[in-house]
mmCIF file of C-alpha atoms in Angstrom:
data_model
loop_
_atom_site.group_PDB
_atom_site.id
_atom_site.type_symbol
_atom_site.label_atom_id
_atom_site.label_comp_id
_atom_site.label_asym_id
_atom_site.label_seq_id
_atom_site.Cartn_x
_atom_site.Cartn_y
_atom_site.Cartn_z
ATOM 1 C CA UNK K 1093 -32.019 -132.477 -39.652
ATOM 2 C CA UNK K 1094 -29.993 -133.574 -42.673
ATOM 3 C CA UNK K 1095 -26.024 -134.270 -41.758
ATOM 4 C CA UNK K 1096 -24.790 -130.969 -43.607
ATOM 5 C CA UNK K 1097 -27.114 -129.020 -41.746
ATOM 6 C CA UNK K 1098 -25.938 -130.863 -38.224
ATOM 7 C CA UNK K 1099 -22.384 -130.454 -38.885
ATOM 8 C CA UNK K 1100 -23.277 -126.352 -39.971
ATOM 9 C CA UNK K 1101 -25.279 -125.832 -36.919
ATOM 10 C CA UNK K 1102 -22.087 -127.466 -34.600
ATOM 11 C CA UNK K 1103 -19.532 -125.575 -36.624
ATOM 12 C CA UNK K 1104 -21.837 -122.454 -35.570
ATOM 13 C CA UNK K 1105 -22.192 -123.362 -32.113
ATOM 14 C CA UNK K 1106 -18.641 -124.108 -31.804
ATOM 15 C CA UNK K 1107 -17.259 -120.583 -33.437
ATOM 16 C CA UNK K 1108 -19.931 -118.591 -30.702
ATOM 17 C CA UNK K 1109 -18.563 -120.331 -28.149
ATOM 18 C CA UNK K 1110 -14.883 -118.908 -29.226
ATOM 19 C CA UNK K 1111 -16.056 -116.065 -29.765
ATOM 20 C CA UNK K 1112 -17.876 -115.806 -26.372
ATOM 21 C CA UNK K 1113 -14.362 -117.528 -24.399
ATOM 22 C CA UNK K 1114 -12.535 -114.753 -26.303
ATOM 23 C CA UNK K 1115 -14.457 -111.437 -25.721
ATOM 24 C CA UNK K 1116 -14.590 -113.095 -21.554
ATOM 25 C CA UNK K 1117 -10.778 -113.063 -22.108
ATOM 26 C CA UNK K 1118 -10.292 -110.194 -23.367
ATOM 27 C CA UNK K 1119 -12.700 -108.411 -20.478
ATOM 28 C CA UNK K 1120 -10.405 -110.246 -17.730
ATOM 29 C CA UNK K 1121 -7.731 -109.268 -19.417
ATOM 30 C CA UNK K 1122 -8.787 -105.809 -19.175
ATOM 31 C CA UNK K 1123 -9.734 -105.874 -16.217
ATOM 32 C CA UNK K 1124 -6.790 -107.196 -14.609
ATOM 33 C CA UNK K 1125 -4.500 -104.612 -16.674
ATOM 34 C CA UNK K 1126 -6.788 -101.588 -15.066
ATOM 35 C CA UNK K 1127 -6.061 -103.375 -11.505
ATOM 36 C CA UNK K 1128 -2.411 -103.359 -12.129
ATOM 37 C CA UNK K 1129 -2.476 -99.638 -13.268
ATOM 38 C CA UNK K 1130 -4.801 -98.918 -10.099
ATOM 39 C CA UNK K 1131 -2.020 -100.258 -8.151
ATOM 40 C CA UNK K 1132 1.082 -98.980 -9.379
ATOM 41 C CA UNK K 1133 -0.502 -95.326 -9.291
ATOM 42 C CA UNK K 1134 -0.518 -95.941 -5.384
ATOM 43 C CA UNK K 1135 3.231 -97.685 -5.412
ATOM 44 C CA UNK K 1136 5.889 -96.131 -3.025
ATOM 45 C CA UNK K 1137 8.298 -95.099 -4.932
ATOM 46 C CA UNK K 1138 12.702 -95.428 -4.556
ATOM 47 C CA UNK K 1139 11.965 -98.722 -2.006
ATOM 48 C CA UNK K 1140 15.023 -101.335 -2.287
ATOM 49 C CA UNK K 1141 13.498 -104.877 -3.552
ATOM 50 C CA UNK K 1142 10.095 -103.737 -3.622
ATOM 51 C CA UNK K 1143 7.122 -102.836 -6.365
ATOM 52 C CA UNK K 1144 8.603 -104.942 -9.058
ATOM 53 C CA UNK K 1145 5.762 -105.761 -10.777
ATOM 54 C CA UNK K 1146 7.191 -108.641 -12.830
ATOM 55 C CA UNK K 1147 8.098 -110.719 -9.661
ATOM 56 C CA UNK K 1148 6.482 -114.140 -9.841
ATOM 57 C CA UNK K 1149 6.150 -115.486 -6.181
ATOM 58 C CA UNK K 1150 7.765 -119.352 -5.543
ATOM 59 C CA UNK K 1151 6.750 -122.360 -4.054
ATOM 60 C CA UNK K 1152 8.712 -121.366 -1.209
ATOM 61 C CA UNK K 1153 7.295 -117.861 -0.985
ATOM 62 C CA UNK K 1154 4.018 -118.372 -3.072
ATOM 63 C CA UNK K 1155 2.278 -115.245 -1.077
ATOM 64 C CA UNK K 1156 3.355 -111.403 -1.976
ATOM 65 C CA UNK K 1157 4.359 -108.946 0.908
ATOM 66 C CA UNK K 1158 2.039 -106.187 1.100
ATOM 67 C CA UNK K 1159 4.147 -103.207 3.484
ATOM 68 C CA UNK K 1160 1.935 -100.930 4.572
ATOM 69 C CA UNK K 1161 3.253 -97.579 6.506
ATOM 70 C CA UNK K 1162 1.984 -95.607 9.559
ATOM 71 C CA UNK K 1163 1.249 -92.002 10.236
ATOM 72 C CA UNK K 1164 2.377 -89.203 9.118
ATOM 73 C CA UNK K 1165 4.960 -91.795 7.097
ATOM 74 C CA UNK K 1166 4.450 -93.012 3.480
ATOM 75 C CA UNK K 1167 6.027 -96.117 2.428
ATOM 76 C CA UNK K 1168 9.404 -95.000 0.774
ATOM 77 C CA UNK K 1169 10.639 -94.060 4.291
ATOM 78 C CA UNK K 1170 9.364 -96.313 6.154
ATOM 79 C CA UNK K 1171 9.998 -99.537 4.835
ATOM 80 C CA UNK K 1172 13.914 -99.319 3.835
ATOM 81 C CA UNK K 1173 14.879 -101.932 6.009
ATOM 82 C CA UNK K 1174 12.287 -104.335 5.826
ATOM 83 C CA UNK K 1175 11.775 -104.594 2.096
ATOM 84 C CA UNK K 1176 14.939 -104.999 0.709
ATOM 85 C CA UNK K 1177 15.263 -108.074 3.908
ATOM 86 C CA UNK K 1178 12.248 -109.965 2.966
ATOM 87 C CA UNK K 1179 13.477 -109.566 -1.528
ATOM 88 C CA UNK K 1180 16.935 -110.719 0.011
ATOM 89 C CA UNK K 1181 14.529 -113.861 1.233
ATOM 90 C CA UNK K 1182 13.019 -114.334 -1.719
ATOM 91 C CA UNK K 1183 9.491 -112.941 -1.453
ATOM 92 C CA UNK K 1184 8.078 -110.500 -4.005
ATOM 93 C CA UNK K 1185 7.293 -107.186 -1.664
ATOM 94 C CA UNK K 1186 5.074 -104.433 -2.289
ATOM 95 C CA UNK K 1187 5.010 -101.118 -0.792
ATOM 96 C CA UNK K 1188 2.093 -98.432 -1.078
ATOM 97 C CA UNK K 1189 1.643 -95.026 0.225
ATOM 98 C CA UNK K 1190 -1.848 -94.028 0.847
ATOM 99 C CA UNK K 1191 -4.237 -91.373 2.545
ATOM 100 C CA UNK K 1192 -3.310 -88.265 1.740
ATOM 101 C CA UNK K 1193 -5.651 -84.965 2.397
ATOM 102 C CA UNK K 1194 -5.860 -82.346 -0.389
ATOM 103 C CA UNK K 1195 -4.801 -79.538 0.700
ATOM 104 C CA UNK K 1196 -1.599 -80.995 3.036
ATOM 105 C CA UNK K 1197 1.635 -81.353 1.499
ATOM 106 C CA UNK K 1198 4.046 -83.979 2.029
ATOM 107 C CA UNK K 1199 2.478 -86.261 5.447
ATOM 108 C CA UNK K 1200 0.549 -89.107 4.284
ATOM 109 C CA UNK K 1201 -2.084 -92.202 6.067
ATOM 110 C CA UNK K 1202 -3.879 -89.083 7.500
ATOM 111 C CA UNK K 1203 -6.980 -88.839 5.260
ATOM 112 C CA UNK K 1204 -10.105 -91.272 7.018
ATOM 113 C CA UNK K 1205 -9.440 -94.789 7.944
ATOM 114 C CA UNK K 1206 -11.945 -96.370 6.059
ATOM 115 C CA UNK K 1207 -10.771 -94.113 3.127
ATOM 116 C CA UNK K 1208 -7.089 -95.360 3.052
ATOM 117 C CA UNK K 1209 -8.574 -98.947 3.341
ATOM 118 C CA UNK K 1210 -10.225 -99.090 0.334
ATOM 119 C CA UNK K 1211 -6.897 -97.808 -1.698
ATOM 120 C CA UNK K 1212 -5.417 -100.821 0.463
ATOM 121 C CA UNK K 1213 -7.763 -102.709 -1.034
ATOM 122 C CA UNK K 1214 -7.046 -100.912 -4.832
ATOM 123 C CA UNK K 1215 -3.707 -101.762 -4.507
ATOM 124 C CA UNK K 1216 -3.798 -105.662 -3.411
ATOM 125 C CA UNK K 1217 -6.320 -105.894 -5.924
ATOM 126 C CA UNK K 1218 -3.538 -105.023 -8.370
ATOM 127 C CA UNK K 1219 -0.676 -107.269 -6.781
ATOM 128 C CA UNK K 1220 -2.852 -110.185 -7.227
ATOM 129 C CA UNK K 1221 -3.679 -109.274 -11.095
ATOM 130 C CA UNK K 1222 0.431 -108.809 -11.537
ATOM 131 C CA UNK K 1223 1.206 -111.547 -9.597
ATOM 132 C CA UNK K 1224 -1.007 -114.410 -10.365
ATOM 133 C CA UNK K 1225 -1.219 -115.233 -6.545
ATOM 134 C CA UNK K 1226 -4.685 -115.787 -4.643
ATOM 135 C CA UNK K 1227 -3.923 -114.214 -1.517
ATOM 136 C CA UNK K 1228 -0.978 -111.885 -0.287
ATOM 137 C CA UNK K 1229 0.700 -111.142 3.046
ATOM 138 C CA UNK K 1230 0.359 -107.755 5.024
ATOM 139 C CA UNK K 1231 3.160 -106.047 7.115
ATOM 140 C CA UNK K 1232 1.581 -102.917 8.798
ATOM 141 C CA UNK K 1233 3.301 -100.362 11.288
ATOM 142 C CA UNK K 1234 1.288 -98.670 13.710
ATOM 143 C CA UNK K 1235 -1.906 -97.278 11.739
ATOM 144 C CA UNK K 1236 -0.270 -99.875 8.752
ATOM 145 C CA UNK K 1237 -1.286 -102.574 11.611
ATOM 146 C CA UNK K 1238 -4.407 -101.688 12.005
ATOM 147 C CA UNK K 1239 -6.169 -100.221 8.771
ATOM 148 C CA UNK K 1240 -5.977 -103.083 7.336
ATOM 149 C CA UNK K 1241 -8.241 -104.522 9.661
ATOM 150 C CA UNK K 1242 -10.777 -102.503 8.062
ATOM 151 C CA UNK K 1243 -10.290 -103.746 4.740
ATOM 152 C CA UNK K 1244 -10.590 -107.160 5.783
ATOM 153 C CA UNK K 1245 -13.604 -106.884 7.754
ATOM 154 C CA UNK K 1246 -15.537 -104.578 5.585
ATOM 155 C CA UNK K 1247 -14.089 -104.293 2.344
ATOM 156 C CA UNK K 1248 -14.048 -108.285 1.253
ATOM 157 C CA UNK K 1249 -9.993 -108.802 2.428
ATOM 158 C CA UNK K 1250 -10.515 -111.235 3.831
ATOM 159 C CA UNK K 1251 -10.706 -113.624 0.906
ATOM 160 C CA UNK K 1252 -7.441 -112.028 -0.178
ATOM 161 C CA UNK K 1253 -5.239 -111.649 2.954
ATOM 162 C CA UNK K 1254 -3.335 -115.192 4.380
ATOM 163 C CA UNK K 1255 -1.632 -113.389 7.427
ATOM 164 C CA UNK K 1256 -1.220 -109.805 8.869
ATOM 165 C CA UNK K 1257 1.459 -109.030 11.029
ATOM 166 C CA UNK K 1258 1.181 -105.673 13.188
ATOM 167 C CA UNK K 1259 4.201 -103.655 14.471
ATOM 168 C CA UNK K 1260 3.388 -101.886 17.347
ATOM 169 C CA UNK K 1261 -0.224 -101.345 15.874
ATOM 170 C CA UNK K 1262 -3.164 -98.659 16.655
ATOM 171 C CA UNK K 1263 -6.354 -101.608 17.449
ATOM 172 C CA UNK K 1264 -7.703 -100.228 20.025
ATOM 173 C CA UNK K 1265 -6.136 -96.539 19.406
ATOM 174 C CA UNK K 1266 -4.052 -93.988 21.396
ATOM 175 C CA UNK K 1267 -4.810 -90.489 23.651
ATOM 176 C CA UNK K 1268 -4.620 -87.258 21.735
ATOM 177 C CA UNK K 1269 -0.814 -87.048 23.914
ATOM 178 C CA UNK K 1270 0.187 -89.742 22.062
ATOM 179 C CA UNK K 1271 -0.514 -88.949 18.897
ATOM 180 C CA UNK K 1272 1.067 -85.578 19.895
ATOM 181 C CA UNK K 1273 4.231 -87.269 20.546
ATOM 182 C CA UNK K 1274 4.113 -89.284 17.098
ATOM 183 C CA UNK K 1275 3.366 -85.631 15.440
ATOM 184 C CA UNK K 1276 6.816 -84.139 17.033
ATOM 185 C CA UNK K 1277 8.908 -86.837 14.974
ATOM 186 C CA UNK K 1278 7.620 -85.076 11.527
ATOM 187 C CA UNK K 1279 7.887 -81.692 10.648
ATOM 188 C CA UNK K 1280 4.796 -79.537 9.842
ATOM 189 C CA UNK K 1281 2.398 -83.016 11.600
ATOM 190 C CA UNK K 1282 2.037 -80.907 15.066
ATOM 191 C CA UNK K 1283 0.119 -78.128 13.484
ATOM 192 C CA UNK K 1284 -2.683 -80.421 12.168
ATOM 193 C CA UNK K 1285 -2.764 -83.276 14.234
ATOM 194 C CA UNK K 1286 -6.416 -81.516 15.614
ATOM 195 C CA UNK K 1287 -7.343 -79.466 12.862
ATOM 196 C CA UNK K 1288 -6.834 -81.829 9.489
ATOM 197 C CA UNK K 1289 -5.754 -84.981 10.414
ATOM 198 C CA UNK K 1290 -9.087 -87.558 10.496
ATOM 199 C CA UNK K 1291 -6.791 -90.202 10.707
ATOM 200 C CA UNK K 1292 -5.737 -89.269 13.562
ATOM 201 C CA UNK K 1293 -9.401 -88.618 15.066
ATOM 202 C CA UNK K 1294 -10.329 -92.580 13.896
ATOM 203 C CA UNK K 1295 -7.196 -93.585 16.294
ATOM 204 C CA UNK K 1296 -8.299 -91.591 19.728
ATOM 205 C CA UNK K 1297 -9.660 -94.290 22.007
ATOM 206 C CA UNK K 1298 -13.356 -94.942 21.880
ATOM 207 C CA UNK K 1299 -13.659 -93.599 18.191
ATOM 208 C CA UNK K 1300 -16.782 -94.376 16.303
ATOM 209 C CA UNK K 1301 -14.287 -96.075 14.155
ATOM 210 C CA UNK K 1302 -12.564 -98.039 16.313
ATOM 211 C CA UNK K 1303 -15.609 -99.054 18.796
ATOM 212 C CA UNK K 1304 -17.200 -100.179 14.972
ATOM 213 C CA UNK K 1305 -13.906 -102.214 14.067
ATOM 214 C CA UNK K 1306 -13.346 -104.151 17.208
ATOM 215 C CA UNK K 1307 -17.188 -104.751 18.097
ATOM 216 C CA UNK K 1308 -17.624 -108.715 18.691
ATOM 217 C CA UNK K 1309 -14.871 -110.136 17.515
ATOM 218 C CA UNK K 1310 -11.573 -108.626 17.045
ATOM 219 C CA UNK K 1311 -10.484 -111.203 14.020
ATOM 220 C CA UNK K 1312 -11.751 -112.405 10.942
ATOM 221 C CA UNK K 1313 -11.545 -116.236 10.563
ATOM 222 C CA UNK K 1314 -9.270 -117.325 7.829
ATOM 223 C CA UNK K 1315 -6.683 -114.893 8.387
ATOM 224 C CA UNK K 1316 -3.883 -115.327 11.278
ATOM 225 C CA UNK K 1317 -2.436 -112.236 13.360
ATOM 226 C CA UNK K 1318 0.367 -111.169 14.591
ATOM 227 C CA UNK K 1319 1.284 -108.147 16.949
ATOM 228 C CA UNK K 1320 4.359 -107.327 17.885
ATOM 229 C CA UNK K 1321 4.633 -104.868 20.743
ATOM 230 C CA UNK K 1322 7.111 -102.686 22.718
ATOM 231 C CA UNK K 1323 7.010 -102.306 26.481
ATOM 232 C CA UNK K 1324 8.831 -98.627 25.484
ATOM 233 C CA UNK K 1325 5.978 -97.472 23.054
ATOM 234 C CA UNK K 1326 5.535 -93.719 23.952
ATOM 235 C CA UNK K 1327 2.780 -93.480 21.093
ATOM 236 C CA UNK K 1328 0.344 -96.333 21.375
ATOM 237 C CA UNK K 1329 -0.363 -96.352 24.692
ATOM 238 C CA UNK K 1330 -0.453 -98.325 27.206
ATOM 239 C CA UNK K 1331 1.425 -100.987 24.641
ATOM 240 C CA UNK K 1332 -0.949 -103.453 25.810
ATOM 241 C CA UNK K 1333 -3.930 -102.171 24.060
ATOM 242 C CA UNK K 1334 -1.901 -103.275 20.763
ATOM 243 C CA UNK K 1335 -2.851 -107.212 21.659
ATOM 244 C CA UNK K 1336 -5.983 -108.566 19.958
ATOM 245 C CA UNK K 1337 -8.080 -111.132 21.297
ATOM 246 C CA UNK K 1338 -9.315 -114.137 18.998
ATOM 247 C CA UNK K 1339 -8.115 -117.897 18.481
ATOM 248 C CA UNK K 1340 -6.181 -116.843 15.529
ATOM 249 C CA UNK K 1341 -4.208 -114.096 17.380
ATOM 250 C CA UNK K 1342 -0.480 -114.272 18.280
ATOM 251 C CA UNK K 1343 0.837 -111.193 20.473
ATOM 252 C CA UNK K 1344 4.368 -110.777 21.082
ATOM 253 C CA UNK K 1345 5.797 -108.719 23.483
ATOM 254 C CA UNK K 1346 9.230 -107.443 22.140
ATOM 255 C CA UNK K 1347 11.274 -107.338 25.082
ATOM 256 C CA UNK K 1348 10.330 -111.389 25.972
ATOM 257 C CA UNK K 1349 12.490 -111.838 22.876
ATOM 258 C CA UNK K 1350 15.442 -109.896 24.258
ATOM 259 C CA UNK K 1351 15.129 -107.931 27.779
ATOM 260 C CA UNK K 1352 17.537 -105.549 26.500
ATOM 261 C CA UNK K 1353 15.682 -103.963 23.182
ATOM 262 C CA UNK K 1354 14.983 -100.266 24.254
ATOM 263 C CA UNK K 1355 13.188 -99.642 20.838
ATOM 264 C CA UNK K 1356 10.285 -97.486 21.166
ATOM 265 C CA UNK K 1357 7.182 -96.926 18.606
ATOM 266 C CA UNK K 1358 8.927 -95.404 15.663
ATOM 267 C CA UNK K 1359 11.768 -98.027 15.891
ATOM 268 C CA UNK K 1360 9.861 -100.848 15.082
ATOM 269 C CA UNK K 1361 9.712 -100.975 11.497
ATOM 270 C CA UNK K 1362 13.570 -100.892 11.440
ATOM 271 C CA UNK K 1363 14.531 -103.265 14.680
ATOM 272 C CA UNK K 1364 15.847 -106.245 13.300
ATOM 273 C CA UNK K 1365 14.449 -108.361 16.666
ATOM 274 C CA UNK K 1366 10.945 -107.085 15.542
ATOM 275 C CA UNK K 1367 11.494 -107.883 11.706
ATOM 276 C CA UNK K 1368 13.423 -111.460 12.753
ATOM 277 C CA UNK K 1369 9.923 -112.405 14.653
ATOM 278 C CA UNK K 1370 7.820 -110.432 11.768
ATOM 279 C CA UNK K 1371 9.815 -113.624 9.346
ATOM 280 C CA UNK K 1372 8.944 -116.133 11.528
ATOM 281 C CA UNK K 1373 5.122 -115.268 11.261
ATOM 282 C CA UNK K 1374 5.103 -115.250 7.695
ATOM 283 C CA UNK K 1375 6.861 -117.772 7.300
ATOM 284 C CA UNK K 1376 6.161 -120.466 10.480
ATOM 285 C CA UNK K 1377 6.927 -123.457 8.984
ATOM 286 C CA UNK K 1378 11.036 -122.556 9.076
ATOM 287 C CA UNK K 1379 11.342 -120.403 11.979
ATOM 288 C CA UNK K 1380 14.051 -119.997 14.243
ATOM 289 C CA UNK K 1381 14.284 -118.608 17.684
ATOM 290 C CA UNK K 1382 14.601 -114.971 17.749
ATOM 291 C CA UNK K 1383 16.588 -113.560 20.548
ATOM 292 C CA UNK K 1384 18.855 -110.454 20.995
ATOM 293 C CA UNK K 1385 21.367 -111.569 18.778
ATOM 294 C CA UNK K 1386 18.949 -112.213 15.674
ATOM 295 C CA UNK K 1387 19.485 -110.056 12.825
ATOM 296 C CA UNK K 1388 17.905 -109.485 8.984
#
């Protein structure tokens, strides 16, 4: 091949390959811009230090917060201590609200389980893309502490997911009574706790969901637990079906920290004991003892 036709045919090869690295941009670039917009739609709204979708984590903090709420809940309420403490410590924090039911106005994580996972998994999906992190953090209260056990055994979160920390969480479910009792905290929740609440079905002991999630083991390697329980939980009972079994496990009993914290289920997310030890796990290589007179 003569020399001008060599130096054509590289100059060719060389503007396909551009061309080819540029339209592969341009597709990831799309495609991370769609996960982001996935994401936001899901995005609590009016939470102090949370869903700001320009935060860049640290080196200190290099993993975002994922809050995820329980029952009945949705994340603006029930993360207004919590977020604005971990911002205040430097970590970017995100906060979703998830599973509603057409057709019920205002109560939210009641739609299926395995349903609310997967927009768990939507909106991670878009805190990575906004981020630029590899893996994020979850903080889950109740049925927050244990849907996203789902995700990360069936959905592929596992990849994504360094830690997740459960406050007072539903693995291994509740009786009807107790999910009663949750019900009476929230106005208009008692009427449909039987009728059009599946969530609440997936969390009665011995539910096809539940006997599915925890058959073999109750972990996934490659991601470290926490659960943090209350001796006074009047919803999740007894509190010690909250523990999970696995190498990778850590369960905390609330009142070993301080004998003298009366906080019961709905407390949790809010009980600065709880969220003191919640830092610690996310965070293990600067703990410091939590005891009654921790605080945020």
């Amino acid at each position: 091949m003569p020399r001008t036709r060599r130096r054509l045919h590289a100059l060719f090869i060389a503007a396909i390959s551009i061309l080819i690295s540029s339209l592969m941009l341009a597709v990831g670039g799309t495609a991370a811009a769609d996960a982001i917009t996935d994401g936001q739609a899901l995005a609590a709204p009016g939470v102090p230090g949370a869903n700001n979708w320009s935060c860049k984590p640290t080196a200190a903090h290099p993993r975002p917060v994922v809050l995820v709420h329980g029952t009945f809940a949705n994340g603006s309420v029930n993360w207004l201590v919590a977020a604005p403490a971990l911002a205040a410590r430097g970590y970017c924090v995100f906060v979703l609200t998830y599973g509603e039911k057409e057709g019920v106005a205002v109560l939210r994580a009641i739609a299926p389980v395995a349903d609310s996972a997967a927009q768990l998994s939507t909106f991670v999906n878009g805190v990575l893309a906004a981020t630029g992190a590899s893996q994020v953090d979850i903080v889950g209260h109740s049925q927050g502490g244990m849907m996203p056990r789902y995700y990360l055994r069936f959905l592929g979160g596992a990849a994504k997911v360094h830690a997740l920390v459960g406050l007072a969480p539903s693995n291994h479910g509740t009786t009807l009574d107790g999910l009663t009792t949750l019900a009476q905290s929230w106005p208009g929740a008692l009427g449909i706790v039987a009728s059009s609440c599946p969530a609440c079905s997936d969390q009665v002991v011995g539910s096809p969901l539940l006997q599915r999630l925890n058959a073999g083991s109750e972990t996934v390697s490659g991601v470290n637990y926490t659960v943090i329980s209350t001796r006074y939980d009047e919803v999740v009972t007894p509190y010690t079906t909250q523990a999970l079994s696995g190498s990778n496990a850590r369960n905390v009993i609330l009142q070993s920290l301080c004998a003298t914290d009366f906080s019961e289920h709905a407390a949790m997310a809010f009980d600065p004991i709880a969220l003191h030890e919640t830092f610690n796990a996310l965070d293990p290589a600067h703990a410091s003892t939590t005891n009654c007179f921790s605080h945020l």
